[in-house]
Short mmCIF file of C-alpha atoms in Angstrom, two decimals:
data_model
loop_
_atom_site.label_atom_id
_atom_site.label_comp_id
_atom_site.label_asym_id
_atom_site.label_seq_id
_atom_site.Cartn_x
_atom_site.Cartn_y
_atom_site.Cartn_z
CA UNK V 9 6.91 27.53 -2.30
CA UNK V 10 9.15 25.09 -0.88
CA UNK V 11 7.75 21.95 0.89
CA UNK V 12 9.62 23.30 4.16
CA UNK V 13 7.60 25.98 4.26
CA UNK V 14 3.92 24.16 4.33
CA UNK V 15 5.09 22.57 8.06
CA UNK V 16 2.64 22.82 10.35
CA UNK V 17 1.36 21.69 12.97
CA UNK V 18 2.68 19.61 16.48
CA UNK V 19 4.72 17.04 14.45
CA UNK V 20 7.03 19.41 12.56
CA UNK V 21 10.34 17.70 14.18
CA UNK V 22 9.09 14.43 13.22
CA UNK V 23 8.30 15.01 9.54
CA UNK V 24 11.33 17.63 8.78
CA UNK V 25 13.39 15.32 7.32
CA UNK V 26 10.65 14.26 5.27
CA UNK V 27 9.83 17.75 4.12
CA UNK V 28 13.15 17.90 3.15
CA UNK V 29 13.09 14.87 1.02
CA UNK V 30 9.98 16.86 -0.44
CA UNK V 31 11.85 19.59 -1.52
CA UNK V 32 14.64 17.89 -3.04
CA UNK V 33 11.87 15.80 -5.33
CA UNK V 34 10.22 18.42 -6.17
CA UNK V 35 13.45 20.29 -7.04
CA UNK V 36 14.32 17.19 -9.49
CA UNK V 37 10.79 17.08 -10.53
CA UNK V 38 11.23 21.01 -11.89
CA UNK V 39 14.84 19.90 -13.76
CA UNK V 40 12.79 17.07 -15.44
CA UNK V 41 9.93 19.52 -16.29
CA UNK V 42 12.76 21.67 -17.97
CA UNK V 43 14.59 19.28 -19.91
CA UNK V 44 11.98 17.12 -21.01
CA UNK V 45 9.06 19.73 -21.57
CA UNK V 46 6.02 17.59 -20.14
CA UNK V 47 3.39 19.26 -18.53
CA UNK V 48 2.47 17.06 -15.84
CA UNK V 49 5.84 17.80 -13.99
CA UNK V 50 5.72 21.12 -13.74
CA UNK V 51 3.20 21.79 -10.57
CA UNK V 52 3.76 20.81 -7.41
CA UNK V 53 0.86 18.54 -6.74
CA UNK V 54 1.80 16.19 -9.43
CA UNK V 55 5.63 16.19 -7.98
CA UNK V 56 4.02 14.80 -4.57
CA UNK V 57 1.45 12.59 -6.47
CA UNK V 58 4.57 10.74 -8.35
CA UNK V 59 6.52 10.42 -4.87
CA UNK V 60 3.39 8.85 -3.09
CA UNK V 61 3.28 6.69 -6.48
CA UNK V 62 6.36 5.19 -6.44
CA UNK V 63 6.23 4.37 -2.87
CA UNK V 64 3.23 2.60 -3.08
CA UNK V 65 4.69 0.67 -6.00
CA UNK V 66 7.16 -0.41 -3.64
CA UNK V 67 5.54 -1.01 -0.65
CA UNK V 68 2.19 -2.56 -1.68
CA UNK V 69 3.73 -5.32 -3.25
CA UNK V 70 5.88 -6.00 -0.81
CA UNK V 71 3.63 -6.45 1.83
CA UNK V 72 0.80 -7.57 -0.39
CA UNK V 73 2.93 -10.64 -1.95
CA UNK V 74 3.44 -12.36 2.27
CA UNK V 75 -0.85 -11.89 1.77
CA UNK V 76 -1.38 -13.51 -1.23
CA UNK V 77 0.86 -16.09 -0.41
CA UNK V 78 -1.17 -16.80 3.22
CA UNK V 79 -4.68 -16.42 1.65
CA UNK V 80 -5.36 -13.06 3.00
CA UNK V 81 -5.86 -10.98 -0.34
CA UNK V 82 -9.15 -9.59 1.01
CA UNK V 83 -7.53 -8.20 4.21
CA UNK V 84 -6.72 -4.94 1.96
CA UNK V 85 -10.38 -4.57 1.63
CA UNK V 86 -10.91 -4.97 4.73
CA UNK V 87 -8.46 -2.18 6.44
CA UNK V 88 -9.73 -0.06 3.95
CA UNK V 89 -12.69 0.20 4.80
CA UNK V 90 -11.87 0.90 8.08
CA UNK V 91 -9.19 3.25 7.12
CA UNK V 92 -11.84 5.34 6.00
CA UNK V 93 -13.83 5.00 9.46
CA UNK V 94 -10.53 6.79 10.70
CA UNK V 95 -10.63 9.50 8.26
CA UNK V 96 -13.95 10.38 9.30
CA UNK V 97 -13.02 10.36 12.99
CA UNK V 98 -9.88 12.88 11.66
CA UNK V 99 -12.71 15.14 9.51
CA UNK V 100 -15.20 15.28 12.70
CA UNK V 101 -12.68 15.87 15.64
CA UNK V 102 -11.36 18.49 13.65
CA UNK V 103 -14.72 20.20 12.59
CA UNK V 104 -15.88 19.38 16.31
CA UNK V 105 -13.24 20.41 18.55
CA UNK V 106 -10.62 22.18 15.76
CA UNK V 107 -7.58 19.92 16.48
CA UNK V 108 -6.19 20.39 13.15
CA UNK V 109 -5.06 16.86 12.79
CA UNK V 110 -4.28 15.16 9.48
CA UNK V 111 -7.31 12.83 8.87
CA UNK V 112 -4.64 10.21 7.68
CA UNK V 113 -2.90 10.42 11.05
CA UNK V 114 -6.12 9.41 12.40
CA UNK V 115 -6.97 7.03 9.74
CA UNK V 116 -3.23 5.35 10.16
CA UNK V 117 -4.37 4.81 13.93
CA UNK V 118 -7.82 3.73 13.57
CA UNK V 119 -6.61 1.00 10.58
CA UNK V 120 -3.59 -0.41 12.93
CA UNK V 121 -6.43 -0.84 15.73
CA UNK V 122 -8.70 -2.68 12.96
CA UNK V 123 -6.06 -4.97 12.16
CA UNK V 124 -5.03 -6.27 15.74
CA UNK V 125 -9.26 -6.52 16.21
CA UNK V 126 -8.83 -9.23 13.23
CA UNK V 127 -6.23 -10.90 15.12
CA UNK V 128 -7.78 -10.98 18.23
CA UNK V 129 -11.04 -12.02 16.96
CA UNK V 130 -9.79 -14.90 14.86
CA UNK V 131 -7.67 -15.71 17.96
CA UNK V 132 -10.35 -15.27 20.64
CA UNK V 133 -13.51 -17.25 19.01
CA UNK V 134 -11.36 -19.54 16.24
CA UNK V 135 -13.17 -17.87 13.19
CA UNK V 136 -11.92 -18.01 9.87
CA UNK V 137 -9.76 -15.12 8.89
CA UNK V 138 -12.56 -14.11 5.97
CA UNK V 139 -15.15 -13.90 9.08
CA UNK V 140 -13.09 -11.69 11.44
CA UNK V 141 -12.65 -9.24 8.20
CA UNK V 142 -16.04 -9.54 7.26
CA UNK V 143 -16.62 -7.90 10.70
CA UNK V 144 -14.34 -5.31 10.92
CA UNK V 145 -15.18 -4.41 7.13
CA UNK V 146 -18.18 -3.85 7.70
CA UNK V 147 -17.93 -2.02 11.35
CA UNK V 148 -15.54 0.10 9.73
CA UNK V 149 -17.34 1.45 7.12
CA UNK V 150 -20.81 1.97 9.40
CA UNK V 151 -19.00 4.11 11.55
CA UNK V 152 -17.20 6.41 9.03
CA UNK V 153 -20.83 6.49 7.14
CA UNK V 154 -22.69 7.37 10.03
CA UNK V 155 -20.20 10.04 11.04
CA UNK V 156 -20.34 11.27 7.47
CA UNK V 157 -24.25 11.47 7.67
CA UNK V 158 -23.95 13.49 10.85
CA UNK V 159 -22.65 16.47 8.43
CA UNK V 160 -20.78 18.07 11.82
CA UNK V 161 -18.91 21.10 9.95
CA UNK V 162 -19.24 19.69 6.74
CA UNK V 163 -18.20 16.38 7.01
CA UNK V 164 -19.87 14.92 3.76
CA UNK V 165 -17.65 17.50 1.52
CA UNK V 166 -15.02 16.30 -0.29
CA UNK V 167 -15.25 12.79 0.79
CA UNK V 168 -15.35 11.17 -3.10
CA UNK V 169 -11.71 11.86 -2.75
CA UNK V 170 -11.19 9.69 -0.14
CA UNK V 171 -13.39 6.91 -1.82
CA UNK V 172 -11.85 7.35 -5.18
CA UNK V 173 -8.32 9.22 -4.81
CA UNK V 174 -7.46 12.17 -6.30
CA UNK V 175 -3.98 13.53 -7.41
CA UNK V 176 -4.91 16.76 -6.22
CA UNK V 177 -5.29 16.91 -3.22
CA UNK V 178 -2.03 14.95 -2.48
CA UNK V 179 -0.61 17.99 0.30
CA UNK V 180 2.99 17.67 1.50
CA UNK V 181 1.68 16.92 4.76
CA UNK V 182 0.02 13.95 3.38
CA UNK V 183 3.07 13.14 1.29
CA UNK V 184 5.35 13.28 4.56
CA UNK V 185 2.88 11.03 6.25
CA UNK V 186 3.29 8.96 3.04
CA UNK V 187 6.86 9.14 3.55
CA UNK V 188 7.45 8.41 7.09
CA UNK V 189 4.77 5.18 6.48
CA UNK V 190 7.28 4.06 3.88
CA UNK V 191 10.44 4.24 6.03
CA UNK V 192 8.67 2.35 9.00
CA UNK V 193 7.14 -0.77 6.43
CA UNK V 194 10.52 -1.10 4.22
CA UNK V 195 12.71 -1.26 7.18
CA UNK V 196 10.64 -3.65 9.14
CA UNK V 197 10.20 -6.16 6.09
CA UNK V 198 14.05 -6.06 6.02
CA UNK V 199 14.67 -6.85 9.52
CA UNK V 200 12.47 -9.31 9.95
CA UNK V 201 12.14 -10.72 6.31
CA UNK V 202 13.17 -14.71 7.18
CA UNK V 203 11.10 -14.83 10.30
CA UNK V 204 7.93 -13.51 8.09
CA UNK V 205 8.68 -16.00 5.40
CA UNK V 206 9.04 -18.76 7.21
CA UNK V 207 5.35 -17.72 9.05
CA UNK V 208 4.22 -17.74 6.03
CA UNK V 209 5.30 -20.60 4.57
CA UNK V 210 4.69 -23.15 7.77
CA UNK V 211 3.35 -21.55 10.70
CA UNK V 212 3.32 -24.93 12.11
CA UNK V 213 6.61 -25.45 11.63
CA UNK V 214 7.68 -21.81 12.75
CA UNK V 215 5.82 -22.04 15.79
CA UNK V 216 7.46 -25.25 16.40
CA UNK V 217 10.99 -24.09 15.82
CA UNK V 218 9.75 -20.95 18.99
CA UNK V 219 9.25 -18.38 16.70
CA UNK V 220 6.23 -16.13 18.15
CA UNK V 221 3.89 -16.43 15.48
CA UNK V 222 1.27 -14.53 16.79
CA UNK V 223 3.10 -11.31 16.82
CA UNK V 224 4.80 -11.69 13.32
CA UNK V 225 0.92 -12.11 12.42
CA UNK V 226 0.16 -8.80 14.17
CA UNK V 227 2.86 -7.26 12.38
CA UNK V 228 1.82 -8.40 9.24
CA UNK V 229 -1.36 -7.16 9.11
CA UNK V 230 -0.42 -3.47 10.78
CA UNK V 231 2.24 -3.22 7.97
CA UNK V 232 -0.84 -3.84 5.90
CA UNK V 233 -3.22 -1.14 7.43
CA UNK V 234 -0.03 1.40 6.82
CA UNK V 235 0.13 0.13 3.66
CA UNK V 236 -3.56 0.72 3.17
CA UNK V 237 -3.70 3.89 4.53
CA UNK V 238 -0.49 5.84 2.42
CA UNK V 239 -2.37 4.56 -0.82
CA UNK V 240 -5.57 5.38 -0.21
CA UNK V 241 -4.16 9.05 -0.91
CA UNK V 242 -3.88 8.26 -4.62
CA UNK V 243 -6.00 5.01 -5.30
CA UNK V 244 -9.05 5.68 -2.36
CA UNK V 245 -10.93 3.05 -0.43
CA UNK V 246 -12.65 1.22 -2.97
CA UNK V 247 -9.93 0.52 -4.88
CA UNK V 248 -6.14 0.07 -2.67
CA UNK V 249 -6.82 -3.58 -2.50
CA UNK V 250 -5.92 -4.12 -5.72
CA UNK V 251 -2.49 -2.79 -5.52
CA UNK V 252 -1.73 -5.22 -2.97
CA UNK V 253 -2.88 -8.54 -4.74
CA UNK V 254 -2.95 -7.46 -8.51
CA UNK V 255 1.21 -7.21 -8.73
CA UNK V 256 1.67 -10.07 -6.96
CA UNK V 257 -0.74 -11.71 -9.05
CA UNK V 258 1.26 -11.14 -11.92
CA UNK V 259 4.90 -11.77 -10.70
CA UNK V 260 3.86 -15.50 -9.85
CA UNK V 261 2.84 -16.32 -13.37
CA UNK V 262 6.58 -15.04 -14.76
CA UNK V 263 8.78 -15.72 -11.14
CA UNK V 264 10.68 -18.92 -10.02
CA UNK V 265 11.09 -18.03 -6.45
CA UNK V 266 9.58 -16.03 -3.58
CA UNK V 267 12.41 -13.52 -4.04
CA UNK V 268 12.16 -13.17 -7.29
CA UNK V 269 8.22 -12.89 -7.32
CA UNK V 270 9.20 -9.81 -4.64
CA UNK V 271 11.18 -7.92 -7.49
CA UNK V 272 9.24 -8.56 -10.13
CA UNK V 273 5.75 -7.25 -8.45
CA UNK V 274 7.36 -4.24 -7.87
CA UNK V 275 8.56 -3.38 -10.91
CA UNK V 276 4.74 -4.67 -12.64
CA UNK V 277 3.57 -2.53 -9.80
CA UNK V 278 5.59 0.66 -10.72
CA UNK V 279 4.56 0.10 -14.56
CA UNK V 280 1.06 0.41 -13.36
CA UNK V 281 1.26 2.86 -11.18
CA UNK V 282 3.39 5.62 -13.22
CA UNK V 283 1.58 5.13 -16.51
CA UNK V 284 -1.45 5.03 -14.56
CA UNK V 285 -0.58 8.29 -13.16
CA UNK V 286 0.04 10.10 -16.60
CA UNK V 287 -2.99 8.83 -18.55
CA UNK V 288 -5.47 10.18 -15.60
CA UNK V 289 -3.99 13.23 -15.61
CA UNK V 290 -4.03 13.85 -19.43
CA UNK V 291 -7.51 12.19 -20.13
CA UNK V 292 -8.55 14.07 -16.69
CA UNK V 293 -9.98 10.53 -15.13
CA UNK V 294 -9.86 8.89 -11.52
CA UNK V 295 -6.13 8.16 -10.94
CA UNK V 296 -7.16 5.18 -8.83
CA UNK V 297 -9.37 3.44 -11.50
CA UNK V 298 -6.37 4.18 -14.35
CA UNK V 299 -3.69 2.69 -12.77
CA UNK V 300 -5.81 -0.17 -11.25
CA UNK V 301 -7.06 -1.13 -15.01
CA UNK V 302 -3.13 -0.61 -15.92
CA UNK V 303 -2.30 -3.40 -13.51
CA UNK V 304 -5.01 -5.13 -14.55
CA UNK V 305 -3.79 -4.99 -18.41
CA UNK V 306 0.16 -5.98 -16.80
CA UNK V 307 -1.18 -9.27 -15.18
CA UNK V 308 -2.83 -10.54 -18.36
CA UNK V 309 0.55 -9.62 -19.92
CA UNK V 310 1.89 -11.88 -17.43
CA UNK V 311 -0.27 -14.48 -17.52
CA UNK V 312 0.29 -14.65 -21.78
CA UNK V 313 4.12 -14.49 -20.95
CA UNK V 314 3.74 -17.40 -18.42
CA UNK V 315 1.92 -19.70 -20.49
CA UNK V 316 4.25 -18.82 -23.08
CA UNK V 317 7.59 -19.77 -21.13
CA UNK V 318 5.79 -23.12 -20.11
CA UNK V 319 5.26 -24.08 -23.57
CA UNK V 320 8.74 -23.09 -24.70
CA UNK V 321 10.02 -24.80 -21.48
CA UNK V 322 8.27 -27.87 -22.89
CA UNK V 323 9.86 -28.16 -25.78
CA UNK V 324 13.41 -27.34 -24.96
CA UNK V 325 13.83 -29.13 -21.74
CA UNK V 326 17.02 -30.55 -21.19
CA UNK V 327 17.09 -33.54 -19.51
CA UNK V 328 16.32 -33.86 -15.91
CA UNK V 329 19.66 -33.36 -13.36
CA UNK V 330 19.99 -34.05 -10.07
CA UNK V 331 16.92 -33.78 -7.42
CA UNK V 332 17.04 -30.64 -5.72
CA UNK V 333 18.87 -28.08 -8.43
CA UNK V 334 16.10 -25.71 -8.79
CA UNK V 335 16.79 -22.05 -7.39
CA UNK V 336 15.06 -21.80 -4.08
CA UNK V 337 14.22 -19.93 -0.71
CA UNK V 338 15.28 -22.10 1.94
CA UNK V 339 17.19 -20.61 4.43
#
């Protein structure tokens, strides 16, 4: 059935183009399937799992390497958690009231609300960042446990999938939600790419220069709840952290500049996330804990490959030119 045909619901108009995209994927992923004979590529919810894949290959890293290079690796954690207070409020409004709504709508919401609260917090009583999450971590994930417990319609079936992931149960609503979160965090990273760096960097410096700081923070971390939310489809609460910090991890060890470390994570993170995606579904195991071990395999790869390219570097160094020759970011 083509993905055009599975559109329901109020936000048709919105998603359409992204239904389309669907069915043009899953029309490639069928050519593939034919000329190439592998099993995983010829049903439908494996074409969607593979899109939502290699988006969150892309956009993980790219948000999560502006985190790891501020000190907010555990923010990931944090959102997630909270994320998955949002699904519950989708799973009981629609077993309450029957609105129908895509619990990752609701969870997309609810995360983007947690992540201004760790703003404001930190802002309001001058915590530490790692206090303000602590907060919202743990608010998060009372709520969407307590409205699990209430069992309204059902609520506590089916929820290891949201925990865990599952390549299942990847719909082509949730893909177009996937979809339409990737647009939104790819296009706003390239607009506003220098002013984020520089935050980054020196927010001293960038707050000097009248750059509002606060709300390239704010946009920071609601890129990361969208993040958050799209991989949770695939990699579930516990573990989408990793995919923001684990990549990054590794392009430092082998990268020479902040763009650089950008590309590289990526592509680590695409490794991971691709062969992580056809060893679950052959040895039938959590896609999330695959592809996170994957990753987690790629950054000690790194690490040897680093270490290896110091010690080379070492020993063939030319002598030193003049001050200031090495590649960098500056703008």
């Amino acid at each position: 059935m083509s993905a055009l045909a599975l559109q329901t619901g109020p936000l048709d108009l919105v998603f359409a183009p992204f239904y389309w995209v669907l069915a043009l994927w899953s029309g490639l992923m069928d050519w593939l399937a034919a000329a190439t004979g592998l099993e995983l590529l010829q049903y439908g919810f494996m074409h969607r799992a593979i899109l939502v894949g290699i988006c969150i290959g892309v956009m993980a890293p790219l948000i999560g390497t502006f985190l790891v290079h501020r000190q907010l690796a555990l923010i990931g954690d944090a959102l997630a958690h909270t994320a998955f207070a949002g699904v519950a409020i989708g799973l009981f409004l629609n077993a309450v009231l029957d609105l129908g709504v895509s619990p990752y709508l609701t969870a997309v919401v609810v995360a983007m609300l947690a992540a201004l609260c760790i703003e404001l917090i930190t802002e309001a009583t001058d915590a530490d960042n790692d206090v303000s999450m602590a907060i919202v971590l743990s608010t998060g994930f009372a709520l969407g446990t307590t409205l699990i417990s209430l069992n309204a319609g059902g609520l506590s079936v089916g929820v290891n999938q949201f925990l865990f992931g599952n390549l299942s149960t990847v719909s082509a609503e949730n893909a177009a939600i996937l979809l339409a979160l990737f647009t939104v965090i790819v296009g706003v990273v390239a607009v506003t790419r220098n002013q984020l760096l520089y935050v980054t960097f020196d927010e001293t410096a960038a707050a000097v220069s009248g750059l509002p700081v606060r709300w390239y923070n704010r946009v920071t971390v609601m890129l990361t709840a969208m993040v958050v939310v799209g991989a949770m489809q695939i990699m579930g609460v516990i573990l989408v952290a990793a995919m923001l910090v684990v990549p990054v991890a590794g392009a430092t060890q082998v990268s020479r500049s902040f763009s650089e470390s950008i590309l590289v994570s990526v592509v680590l993170a695409e490794l991971a996330v691709l062969l992580g995606i056809g060893v679950a579904y052959y040895a039938e195991a959590t896609a999330g804990g695959v592809i996170v071990l994957v990753a987690v395999a790629i950054y000690v790869a790194a690490v040897g490959l680093g270490k290896l390219k110091d010690r080379v570097g070492d020993t063939t160094a030319p002598v030193a030119g003049p001050a200031g020759a090495e590649e960098t970011d500056a703008d």
